[in-house]
């Protein structure tokens, strides 16, 4: 397989991934208005909307750029704007639950990756006290303005308390 074939394959895979949960942001989304089902998949219908967190375009995401080191993991991170656009598309399609998931994901993009992993690990049964879960909720709300996720942690704290799933209950 030639390098050109590999590059085309990688580009195709990335575009397919981007049409579902794009690792980019909507750069001129406010000029476009609310995204609808007609805008799906964004990568095919509106590639001009897509810029990565570091300003790269889909055209910049090539095997060659991966191999020469000009792409970093930060160049591929999903951004809040494209997640919100995907949520708008889901709402337009009558998929409110998926839309809420995109909204929650969008607000978590500002939380460092390691912290997100630690927070979700804290949600595992018997890992955290109610107070620890409530402290995470406060952190999400006050430090990151992640209100949906903060409410999720508060709900989990109450649920775990009722079901005896908090640290020390086992």
CSV table of N, CA and C in Angstrom, one decimal:
chain,number,residue,atom,x,y,z
A,1,UNK,N,0.8,-1.2,0.0
A,1,UNK,CA,0.0,0.0,0.0
A,1,UNK,C,0.9,1.2,0.0
A,2,UNK,N,0.6,2.2,-0.9
A,2,UNK,CA,1.5,3.4,-1.0
A,2,UNK,C,1.1,4.3,0.1
A,3,UNK,N,2.1,5.3,0.3
A,3,UNK,CA,1.8,6.3,1.4
A,3,UNK,C,0.6,7.1,1.0
A,4,UNK,N,0.4,7.4,-0.3
A,4,UNK,CA,-0.8,8.1,-0.7
A,4,UNK,C,-2.1,7.4,-0.3
A,5,UNK,N,-2.1,6.1,-0.5
A,5,UNK,CA,-3.3,5.3,-0.2
A,5,UNK,C,-3.5,5.3,1.3
A,6,UNK,N,-2.4,5.1,2.1
A,6,UNK,CA,-2.6,5.2,3.5
A,6,UNK,C,-3.1,6.5,4.0
A,7,UNK,N,-2.5,7.6,3.4
A,7,UNK,CA,-3.0,8.9,3.8
A,7,UNK,C,-4.5,9.1,3.5
A,8,UNK,N,-4.9,8.6,2.3
A,8,UNK,CA,-6.3,8.7,1.9
A,8,UNK,C,-7.2,7.9,2.9
A,9,UNK,N,-6.7,6.8,3.3
A,9,UNK,CA,-7.5,5.9,4.2
A,9,UNK,C,-7.6,6.6,5.6
A,10,UNK,N,-6.5,7.2,6.1
A,10,UNK,CA,-6.5,7.9,7.4
A,10,UNK,C,-7.4,9.1,7.3
A,11,UNK,N,-7.3,9.8,6.2
A,11,UNK,CA,-8.2,11.0,6.0
A,11,UNK,C,-9.7,10.6,6.0
A,12,UNK,N,-10.0,9.5,5.3
A,12,UNK,CA,-11.4,9.0,5.3
A,12,UNK,C,-11.9,8.6,6.6
A,13,UNK,N,-11.0,7.9,7.4
A,13,UNK,CA,-11.4,7.5,8.7
A,13,UNK,C,-11.6,8.7,9.6
A,14,UNK,N,-10.7,9.7,9.6
A,14,UNK,CA,-10.9,10.9,10.4
A,14,UNK,C,-12.1,11.7,10.0
A,15,UNK,N,-12.4,11.8,8.7
A,15,UNK,CA,-13.6,12.5,8.3
A,15,UNK,C,-14.9,11.8,8.8
A,16,UNK,N,-14.9,10.4,8.7
A,16,UNK,CA,-16.0,9.7,9.2
A,16,UNK,C,-16.2,9.9,10.7
A,17,UNK,N,-15.0,9.9,11.5
A,17,UNK,CA,-15.1,10.1,12.9
A,17,UNK,C,-15.6,11.5,13.1
A,18,UNK,N,-15.1,12.5,12.4
A,18,UNK,CA,-15.5,13.9,12.6
A,18,UNK,C,-17.0,14.1,12.2
A,19,UNK,N,-17.6,13.3,11.4
A,19,UNK,CA,-19.0,13.5,11.1
A,19,UNK,C,-19.8,13.0,12.2
A,20,UNK,N,-19.3,12.2,13.1
A,20,UNK,CA,-20.1,11.7,14.3
A,20,UNK,C,-19.8,12.5,15.5
A,21,UNK,N,-18.5,12.5,15.9
A,21,UNK,CA,-18.1,13.2,17.1
A,21,UNK,C,-16.8,13.9,16.7
A,22,UNK,N,-16.9,15.0,16.0
A,22,UNK,CA,-15.8,15.7,15.4
A,22,UNK,C,-14.8,16.2,16.4
A,23,UNK,N,-13.5,16.0,16.1
A,23,UNK,CA,-12.5,16.5,17.0
A,23,UNK,C,-12.1,17.9,16.5
A,24,UNK,N,-13.1,18.8,16.4
A,24,UNK,CA,-12.9,20.1,16.0
A,24,UNK,C,-13.9,21.0,16.5
A,25,UNK,N,-13.9,22.3,16.1
A,25,UNK,CA,-14.9,23.2,16.6
A,25,UNK,C,-15.5,23.9,15.4
A,26,UNK,N,-16.7,24.5,15.7
A,26,UNK,CA,-17.4,25.3,14.7
A,26,UNK,C,-16.8,26.7,14.8
A,27,UNK,N,-16.1,27.1,13.8
A,27,UNK,CA,-15.4,28.4,13.9
A,27,UNK,C,-16.4,29.6,13.6
A,28,UNK,N,-17.3,29.4,12.7
A,28,UNK,CA,-18.2,30.5,12.4
A,28,UNK,C,-19.6,30.1,12.7
A,29,UNK,N,-19.8,29.2,13.7
A,29,UNK,CA,-21.1,28.7,14.0
A,29,UNK,C,-22.1,29.8,14.3
A,30,UNK,N,-21.7,30.8,15.0
A,30,UNK,CA,-22.7,31.9,15.3
A,30,UNK,C,-23.2,32.6,14.1
A,31,UNK,N,-22.4,32.6,13.0
A,31,UNK,CA,-22.9,33.2,11.8
A,31,UNK,C,-23.8,32.3,11.0
A,32,UNK,N,-23.7,31.0,11.3
A,32,UNK,CA,-24.5,30.0,10.6
A,32,UNK,C,-25.9,29.9,11.2
A,33,UNK,N,-25.9,30.0,12.5
A,33,UNK,CA,-27.2,29.8,13.3
A,33,UNK,C,-27.2,28.5,13.9
A,34,UNK,N,-28.4,28.0,14.2
A,34,UNK,CA,-28.5,26.7,14.8
A,34,UNK,C,-28.3,25.6,13.8
A,35,UNK,N,-27.5,24.6,14.1
A,35,UNK,CA,-27.3,23.4,13.2
A,35,UNK,C,-28.5,22.5,13.3
A,36,UNK,N,-28.9,21.9,12.2
A,36,UNK,CA,-30.0,21.0,12.1
A,36,UNK,C,-29.6,19.7,11.4
A,37,UNK,N,-30.5,18.8,11.3
A,37,UNK,CA,-30.2,17.5,10.7
A,37,UNK,C,-29.7,17.7,9.2
A,38,UNK,N,-30.1,18.8,8.6
A,38,UNK,CA,-29.6,19.1,7.2
A,38,UNK,C,-28.1,19.3,7.2
A,39,UNK,N,-27.5,19.7,8.4
A,39,UNK,CA,-26.1,20.0,8.4
A,39,UNK,C,-25.2,18.7,8.7
A,40,UNK,N,-25.9,17.6,8.9
A,40,UNK,CA,-25.2,16.3,9.2
A,40,UNK,C,-24.9,15.6,8.0
A,41,UNK,N,-23.7,15.0,7.9
A,41,UNK,CA,-22.5,15.2,8.7
A,41,UNK,C,-21.8,16.5,8.5
A,42,UNK,N,-21.4,17.1,9.5
A,42,UNK,CA,-20.8,18.4,9.4
A,42,UNK,C,-19.5,18.4,8.6
A,43,UNK,N,-18.7,17.4,8.8
A,43,UNK,CA,-17.4,17.3,8.0
A,43,UNK,C,-17.6,17.3,6.5
A,44,UNK,N,-18.7,16.7,6.1
A,44,UNK,CA,-19.0,16.7,4.6
A,44,UNK,C,-19.7,17.9,4.2
A,45,UNK,N,-20.7,18.3,4.9
A,45,UNK,CA,-21.6,19.4,4.5
A,45,UNK,C,-21.0,20.8,4.9
A,46,UNK,N,-20.2,20.9,5.9
A,46,UNK,CA,-19.7,22.2,6.3
A,46,UNK,C,-18.3,22.1,6.8
A,47,UNK,N,-17.4,21.6,6.0
A,47,UNK,CA,-16.0,21.5,6.5
A,47,UNK,C,-15.4,22.8,6.9
A,48,UNK,N,-15.9,23.9,6.4
A,48,UNK,CA,-15.4,25.2,6.8
A,48,UNK,C,-15.7,25.6,8.2
A,49,UNK,N,-16.7,24.9,8.8
A,49,UNK,CA,-17.0,25.1,10.2
A,49,UNK,C,-15.9,24.5,11.1
A,50,UNK,N,-15.1,23.6,10.6
A,50,UNK,CA,-14.3,22.8,11.4
A,50,UNK,C,-12.9,23.3,11.5
A,51,UNK,N,-12.5,23.6,12.8
A,51,UNK,CA,-11.1,24.0,13.2
A,51,UNK,C,-10.9,23.2,14.5
A,52,UNK,N,-9.7,22.7,14.6
A,52,UNK,CA,-9.3,22.0,15.8
A,52,UNK,C,-9.1,23.1,16.9
A,53,UNK,N,-8.9,22.6,18.1
A,53,UNK,CA,-8.7,23.5,19.3
A,53,UNK,C,-7.4,24.4,19.0
A,54,UNK,N,-6.5,23.9,18.2
A,54,UNK,CA,-5.3,24.6,18.0
A,54,UNK,C,-5.3,25.4,16.6
A,55,UNK,N,-6.5,25.3,16.0
A,55,UNK,CA,-6.7,26.1,14.7
A,55,UNK,C,-6.4,25.3,13.5
A,56,UNK,N,-6.1,24.0,13.6
A,56,UNK,CA,-5.9,23.2,12.4
A,56,UNK,C,-7.2,22.9,11.7
A,57,UNK,N,-7.2,22.7,10.4
A,57,UNK,CA,-8.4,22.3,9.6
A,57,UNK,C,-8.3,20.8,9.3
A,58,UNK,N,-9.4,20.2,8.8
A,58,UNK,CA,-9.4,18.8,8.3
A,58,UNK,C,-8.3,18.6,7.3
A,59,UNK,N,-8.0,19.6,6.5
A,59,UNK,CA,-6.9,19.4,5.5
A,59,UNK,C,-5.6,19.2,6.1
A,60,UNK,N,-5.4,19.8,7.3
A,60,UNK,CA,-4.1,19.7,8.0
A,60,UNK,C,-3.9,18.3,8.6
A,61,UNK,N,-5.0,17.5,8.8
A,61,UNK,CA,-4.9,16.2,9.4
A,61,UNK,C,-4.5,15.2,8.4
A,62,UNK,N,-3.2,14.9,8.2
A,62,UNK,CA,-2.8,14.0,7.2
A,62,UNK,C,-1.8,13.0,7.9
A,63,UNK,N,-1.6,11.9,7.3
A,63,UNK,CA,-0.6,10.9,7.8
A,63,UNK,C,0.8,11.6,7.7
A,64,UNK,N,1.0,12.3,6.7
A,64,UNK,CA,2.3,13.0,6.5
A,64,UNK,C,2.6,13.9,7.7
A,65,UNK,N,1.6,14.7,8.1
A,65,UNK,CA,1.7,15.6,9.3
A,65,UNK,C,1.9,14.8,10.6
A,66,UNK,N,1.2,13.7,10.7
A,66,UNK,CA,1.4,12.8,11.8
A,66,UNK,C,2.9,12.3,11.9
A,67,UNK,N,3.3,11.8,10.7
A,67,UNK,CA,4.7,11.2,10.7
A,67,UNK,C,5.8,12.3,10.9
A,68,UNK,N,5.6,13.5,10.4
A,68,UNK,CA,6.6,14.5,10.6
A,68,UNK,C,6.5,15.3,11.9
A,69,UNK,N,5.5,14.9,12.7
A,69,UNK,CA,5.4,15.5,14.1
A,69,UNK,C,4.7,16.8,14.1
A,70,UNK,N,4.2,17.3,13.0
A,70,UNK,CA,3.5,18.6,13.1
A,70,UNK,C,2.1,18.5,13.7
A,71,UNK,N,1.6,17.3,13.9
A,71,UNK,CA,0.3,17.2,14.6
A,71,UNK,C,0.6,16.6,16.0
A,72,UNK,N,-0.1,17.2,17.0
A,72,UNK,CA,0.0,16.8,18.4
A,72,UNK,C,-1.3,16.3,18.8
A,73,UNK,N,-1.4,15.6,19.9
A,73,UNK,CA,-2.7,15.2,20.5
A,73,UNK,C,-3.7,16.3,20.7
A,74,UNK,N,-3.1,17.5,21.1
A,74,UNK,CA,-4.0,18.7,21.2
A,74,UNK,C,-4.6,19.1,19.9
A,75,UNK,N,-4.0,18.8,18.8
A,75,UNK,CA,-4.5,19.2,17.5
A,75,UNK,C,-5.7,18.3,17.1
A,76,UNK,N,-6.0,17.3,17.8
A,76,UNK,CA,-7.1,16.4,17.5
A,76,UNK,C,-8.2,16.4,18.6
A,77,UNK,N,-8.0,17.2,19.6
A,77,UNK,CA,-9.0,17.2,20.7
A,77,UNK,C,-10.3,17.9,20.3
A,78,UNK,N,-11.4,17.3,20.7
A,78,UNK,CA,-12.7,17.9,20.4
A,78,UNK,C,-12.9,19.2,21.2
A,79,UNK,N,-13.7,20.0,20.6
A,79,UNK,CA,-13.9,21.3,21.2
A,79,UNK,C,-15.4,21.5,21.5
A,80,UNK,N,-15.7,22.4,22.4
A,80,UNK,CA,-17.1,22.6,22.8
A,80,UNK,C,-18.0,23.0,21.7
A,81,UNK,N,-17.6,23.9,20.8
A,81,UNK,CA,-18.5,24.4,19.8
A,81,UNK,C,-19.0,23.3,18.8
A,82,UNK,N,-18.1,22.4,18.4
A,82,UNK,CA,-18.6,21.3,17.5
A,82,UNK,C,-19.5,20.3,18.3
A,83,UNK,N,-19.2,20.1,19.5
A,83,UNK,CA,-20.1,19.2,20.3
A,83,UNK,C,-21.4,19.9,20.5
A,84,UNK,N,-21.5,21.2,20.7
A,84,UNK,CA,-22.8,21.9,20.8
A,84,UNK,C,-23.5,21.8,19.5
A,85,UNK,N,-22.8,22.0,18.4
A,85,UNK,CA,-23.4,21.8,17.1
A,85,UNK,C,-24.0,20.4,16.9
A,86,UNK,N,-23.2,19.4,17.2
A,86,UNK,CA,-23.7,18.1,17.2
A,86,UNK,C,-25.0,17.9,18.0
A,87,UNK,N,-25.0,18.5,19.2
A,87,UNK,CA,-26.1,18.5,20.1
A,87,UNK,C,-27.3,19.1,19.4
A,88,UNK,N,-27.1,20.2,18.7
A,88,UNK,CA,-28.2,20.9,18.0
A,88,UNK,C,-28.8,20.0,16.9
A,89,UNK,N,-27.9,19.3,16.3
A,89,UNK,CA,-28.3,18.4,15.2
A,89,UNK,C,-29.2,17.2,15.9
A,90,UNK,N,-28.7,16.7,17.0
A,90,UNK,CA,-29.4,15.7,17.7
A,90,UNK,C,-30.8,16.1,18.1
A,91,UNK,N,-30.9,17.4,18.6
A,91,UNK,CA,-32.2,17.9,19.0
A,91,UNK,C,-33.1,18.1,17.8
A,92,UNK,N,-32.5,18.5,16.7
A,92,UNK,CA,-33.3,18.7,15.5
A,92,UNK,C,-33.8,17.3,15.0
A,93,UNK,N,-33.1,16.3,15.3
A,93,UNK,CA,-33.5,14.9,14.9
A,93,UNK,C,-34.4,14.3,16.0
A,94,UNK,N,-34.8,15.0,17.0
A,94,UNK,CA,-35.6,14.4,18.1
A,94,UNK,C,-34.9,13.5,19.0
A,95,UNK,N,-33.6,13.7,19.1
A,95,UNK,CA,-32.7,12.8,19.9
A,95,UNK,C,-32.2,13.6,21.1
A,96,UNK,N,-33.1,14.0,22.0
A,96,UNK,CA,-32.8,14.9,23.2
A,96,UNK,C,-31.7,14.2,24.1
A,97,UNK,N,-31.8,12.9,24.3
A,97,UNK,CA,-30.8,12.3,25.2
A,97,UNK,C,-29.4,12.4,24.7
A,98,UNK,N,-29.3,12.2,23.4
A,98,UNK,CA,-28.0,12.3,22.8
A,98,UNK,C,-27.5,13.8,22.8
A,99,UNK,N,-28.5,14.7,22.6
A,99,UNK,CA,-28.2,16.1,22.7
A,99,UNK,C,-27.6,16.5,24.0
A,100,UNK,N,-28.2,16.0,25.1
A,100,UNK,CA,-27.8,16.3,26.5
A,100,UNK,C,-26.4,15.7,26.7
A,101,UNK,N,-26.1,14.6,26.1
A,101,UNK,CA,-24.7,14.0,26.2
A,101,UNK,C,-23.7,14.9,25.6
A,102,UNK,N,-24.1,15.4,24.4
A,102,UNK,CA,-23.1,16.3,23.7
A,102,UNK,C,-22.9,17.6,24.5
A,103,UNK,N,-24.0,18.1,25.1
A,103,UNK,CA,-23.9,19.3,26.0
A,103,UNK,C,-23.0,19.1,27.2
A,104,UNK,N,-23.2,17.9,27.8
A,104,UNK,CA,-22.3,17.5,28.9
A,104,UNK,C,-20.9,17.4,28.5
A,105,UNK,N,-20.7,16.7,27.4
A,105,UNK,CA,-19.3,16.6,26.9
A,105,UNK,C,-18.7,17.9,26.6
A,106,UNK,N,-19.4,18.8,26.0
A,106,UNK,CA,-18.9,20.1,25.6
A,106,UNK,C,-18.4,20.9,26.9
A,107,UNK,N,-19.1,20.8,27.9
A,107,UNK,CA,-18.7,21.5,29.1
A,107,UNK,C,-17.5,20.9,29.8
A,108,UNK,N,-17.3,19.6,29.5
A,108,UNK,CA,-16.1,18.9,30.1
A,108,UNK,C,-14.8,19.1,29.3
A,109,UNK,N,-14.9,19.7,28.1
A,109,UNK,CA,-13.7,19.9,27.4
A,109,UNK,C,-12.7,20.8,28.0
A,110,UNK,N,-13.1,21.7,29.0
A,110,UNK,CA,-12.2,22.6,29.6
A,110,UNK,C,-11.5,21.9,30.9
A,111,UNK,N,-12.0,20.8,31.3
A,111,UNK,CA,-11.5,20.1,32.4
A,111,UNK,C,-10.3,19.2,31.9
A,112,UNK,N,-9.1,19.3,32.5
A,112,UNK,CA,-8.0,18.6,32.1
A,112,UNK,C,-8.3,17.1,32.0
A,113,UNK,N,-7.7,16.4,31.1
A,113,UNK,CA,-8.0,15.0,30.8
A,113,UNK,C,-7.8,14.1,32.1
A,114,UNK,N,-6.7,14.3,32.8
A,114,UNK,CA,-6.4,13.5,34.0
A,114,UNK,C,-7.4,13.7,35.0
A,115,UNK,N,-7.9,15.0,35.1
A,115,UNK,CA,-8.9,15.3,36.2
A,115,UNK,C,-10.3,14.6,35.8
A,116,UNK,N,-10.6,14.6,34.5
A,116,UNK,CA,-11.9,14.0,34.1
A,116,UNK,C,-11.8,12.5,34.4
A,117,UNK,N,-10.7,11.8,34.2
A,117,UNK,CA,-10.5,10.4,34.5
A,117,UNK,C,-10.6,10.2,36.0
A,118,UNK,N,-10.0,11.1,36.8
A,118,UNK,CA,-10.1,10.9,38.3
A,118,UNK,C,-11.5,11.1,38.7
A,119,UNK,N,-12.2,12.1,38.1
A,119,UNK,CA,-13.6,12.3,38.5
A,119,UNK,C,-14.5,11.1,38.2
A,120,UNK,N,-14.4,10.6,37.0
A,120,UNK,CA,-15.2,9.4,36.7
A,120,UNK,C,-14.8,8.2,37.5
A,121,UNK,N,-13.6,8.1,37.8
A,121,UNK,CA,-13.2,7.0,38.7
A,121,UNK,C,-13.8,7.1,40.1
A,122,UNK,N,-14.0,8.4,40.5
A,122,UNK,CA,-14.6,8.6,41.8
A,122,UNK,C,-16.1,8.2,41.8
A,123,UNK,N,-16.7,8.1,40.6
A,123,UNK,CA,-18.1,7.7,40.5
A,123,UNK,C,-18.3,6.2,40.6
A,124,UNK,N,-17.2,5.4,40.6
A,124,UNK,CA,-17.3,4.0,40.7
A,124,UNK,C,-17.9,3.7,42.1
A,125,UNK,N,-18.8,2.7,42.3
A,125,UNK,CA,-19.3,2.3,43.6
A,125,UNK,C,-18.2,2.1,44.6
A,126,UNK,N,-18.5,2.5,45.8
A,126,UNK,CA,-17.6,2.3,47.0
A,126,UNK,C,-16.3,3.1,46.9
A,127,UNK,N,-16.1,4.0,45.9
A,127,UNK,CA,-14.8,4.7,45.8
A,127,UNK,C,-14.8,6.0,46.5
A,128,UNK,N,-16.0,6.6,46.7
A,128,UNK,CA,-16.0,8.0,47.3
A,128,UNK,C,-17.1,8.1,48.3
A,129,UNK,N,-16.8,9.1,49.2
A,129,UNK,CA,-17.8,9.4,50.2
A,129,UNK,C,-18.8,10.4,49.6
A,130,UNK,N,-19.9,10.6,50.2
A,130,UNK,CA,-20.9,11.6,49.7
A,130,UNK,C,-20.2,12.9,49.6
A,131,UNK,N,-19.5,13.3,50.6
A,131,UNK,CA,-18.8,14.6,50.7
A,131,UNK,C,-17.8,14.8,49.5
A,132,UNK,N,-17.1,13.7,49.2
A,132,UNK,CA,-16.1,13.8,48.1
A,132,UNK,C,-16.8,14.0,46.8
A,133,UNK,N,-17.9,13.3,46.6
A,133,UNK,CA,-18.7,13.5,45.3
A,133,UNK,C,-19.3,14.9,45.3
A,134,UNK,N,-19.8,15.4,46.4
A,134,UNK,CA,-20.3,16.8,46.4
A,134,UNK,C,-19.2,17.8,46.2
A,135,UNK,N,-18.0,17.6,46.7
A,135,UNK,CA,-16.8,18.5,46.4
A,135,UNK,C,-16.5,18.5,44.9
A,136,UNK,N,-16.5,17.3,44.3
A,136,UNK,CA,-16.3,17.3,42.9
A,136,UNK,C,-17.4,18.1,42.1
A,137,UNK,N,-18.6,17.9,42.6
A,137,UNK,CA,-19.7,18.7,42.0
A,137,UNK,C,-19.5,20.2,42.1
A,138,UNK,N,-19.0,20.6,43.3
A,138,UNK,CA,-18.7,22.1,43.5
A,138,UNK,C,-17.6,22.5,42.6
A,139,UNK,N,-16.5,21.7,42.5
A,139,UNK,CA,-15.4,22.0,41.6
A,139,UNK,C,-15.9,22.1,40.2
A,140,UNK,N,-16.7,21.2,39.7
A,140,UNK,CA,-17.2,21.3,38.3
A,140,UNK,C,-18.0,22.6,38.1
A,141,UNK,N,-18.8,22.9,39.1
A,141,UNK,CA,-19.7,24.1,38.9
A,141,UNK,C,-18.9,25.4,39.0
A,142,UNK,N,-18.0,25.5,40.0
A,142,UNK,CA,-17.4,26.7,40.3
A,142,UNK,C,-16.1,27.0,39.5
A,143,UNK,N,-15.3,25.9,39.3
A,143,UNK,CA,-14.0,26.1,38.6
A,143,UNK,C,-14.2,26.0,37.1
A,144,UNK,N,-15.1,25.1,36.6
A,144,UNK,CA,-15.2,24.9,35.2
A,144,UNK,C,-16.5,25.3,34.6
A,145,UNK,N,-17.5,25.8,35.4
A,145,UNK,CA,-18.8,26.1,34.9
A,145,UNK,C,-19.5,25.0,34.2
A,146,UNK,N,-19.2,23.8,34.7
A,146,UNK,CA,-19.8,22.5,34.2
A,146,UNK,C,-21.0,22.1,35.0
A,147,UNK,N,-22.1,22.9,34.8
A,147,UNK,CA,-23.3,22.7,35.6
A,147,UNK,C,-24.0,21.4,35.4
A,148,UNK,N,-24.1,20.9,34.2
A,148,UNK,CA,-24.7,19.6,33.9
A,148,UNK,C,-24.0,18.5,34.6
A,149,UNK,N,-22.7,18.5,34.5
A,149,UNK,CA,-21.9,17.5,35.2
A,149,UNK,C,-21.9,17.6,36.7
A,150,UNK,N,-21.9,18.8,37.2
A,150,UNK,CA,-22.0,19.0,38.6
A,150,UNK,C,-23.3,18.4,39.1
A,151,UNK,N,-24.4,18.6,38.5
A,151,UNK,CA,-25.7,18.1,38.9
A,151,UNK,C,-25.7,16.5,38.8
A,152,UNK,N,-25.0,16.0,37.8
A,152,UNK,CA,-24.8,14.6,37.7
A,152,UNK,C,-24.1,14.0,38.9
A,153,UNK,N,-23.1,14.7,39.4
A,153,UNK,CA,-22.3,14.2,40.6
A,153,UNK,C,-23.2,14.3,41.8
A,154,UNK,N,-24.0,15.4,41.9
A,154,UNK,CA,-24.9,15.5,43.1
A,154,UNK,C,-25.9,14.4,43.1
A,155,UNK,N,-26.5,14.2,41.9
A,155,UNK,CA,-27.4,13.1,41.8
A,155,UNK,C,-26.8,11.8,42.2
A,156,UNK,N,-25.6,11.5,41.7
A,156,UNK,CA,-24.9,10.3,42.1
A,156,UNK,C,-24.7,10.2,43.6
A,157,UNK,N,-24.3,11.3,44.2
A,157,UNK,CA,-24.1,11.3,45.7
A,157,UNK,C,-25.3,10.8,46.4
A,158,UNK,N,-26.4,11.4,46.0
A,158,UNK,CA,-27.7,11.1,46.7
A,158,UNK,C,-28.1,9.6,46.4
A,159,UNK,N,-28.0,9.2,45.2
A,159,UNK,CA,-28.3,7.9,44.7
A,159,UNK,C,-27.5,6.8,45.5
A,160,UNK,N,-26.2,7.1,45.5
A,160,UNK,CA,-25.2,6.2,46.2
A,160,UNK,C,-25.6,6.1,47.7
A,161,UNK,N,-25.9,7.2,48.3
A,161,UNK,CA,-26.3,7.2,49.7
A,161,UNK,C,-27.5,6.3,49.9
A,162,UNK,N,-28.5,6.5,49.1
A,162,UNK,CA,-29.7,5.6,49.3
A,162,UNK,C,-29.5,4.2,49.0
A,163,UNK,N,-28.6,3.9,48.1
A,163,UNK,CA,-28.3,2.5,47.7
A,163,UNK,C,-27.1,1.9,48.4
A,164,UNK,N,-26.6,2.6,49.4
A,164,UNK,CA,-25.4,2.1,50.1
A,164,UNK,C,-24.2,1.8,49.2
A,165,UNK,N,-23.9,2.7,48.4
A,165,UNK,CA,-22.8,2.5,47.4
A,165,UNK,C,-21.6,3.5,47.7
A,166,UNK,N,-21.6,4.1,48.8
A,166,UNK,CA,-20.6,5.1,49.1
A,166,UNK,C,-19.4,4.4,49.8
A,167,UNK,N,-18.2,5.1,49.8
A,167,UNK,CA,-17.0,4.5,50.4
A,167,UNK,C,-17.4,4.1,51.9
A,168,UNK,N,-17.0,2.9,52.3
A,168,UNK,CA,-17.3,2.4,53.6
A,168,UNK,C,-18.6,1.6,53.7
A,169,UNK,N,-19.4,1.7,52.7
A,169,UNK,CA,-20.7,1.0,52.8
A,169,UNK,C,-20.6,-0.5,52.5
A,170,UNK,N,-19.5,-0.9,51.9
A,170,UNK,CA,-19.4,-2.3,51.5
A,170,UNK,C,-18.9,-3.2,52.6
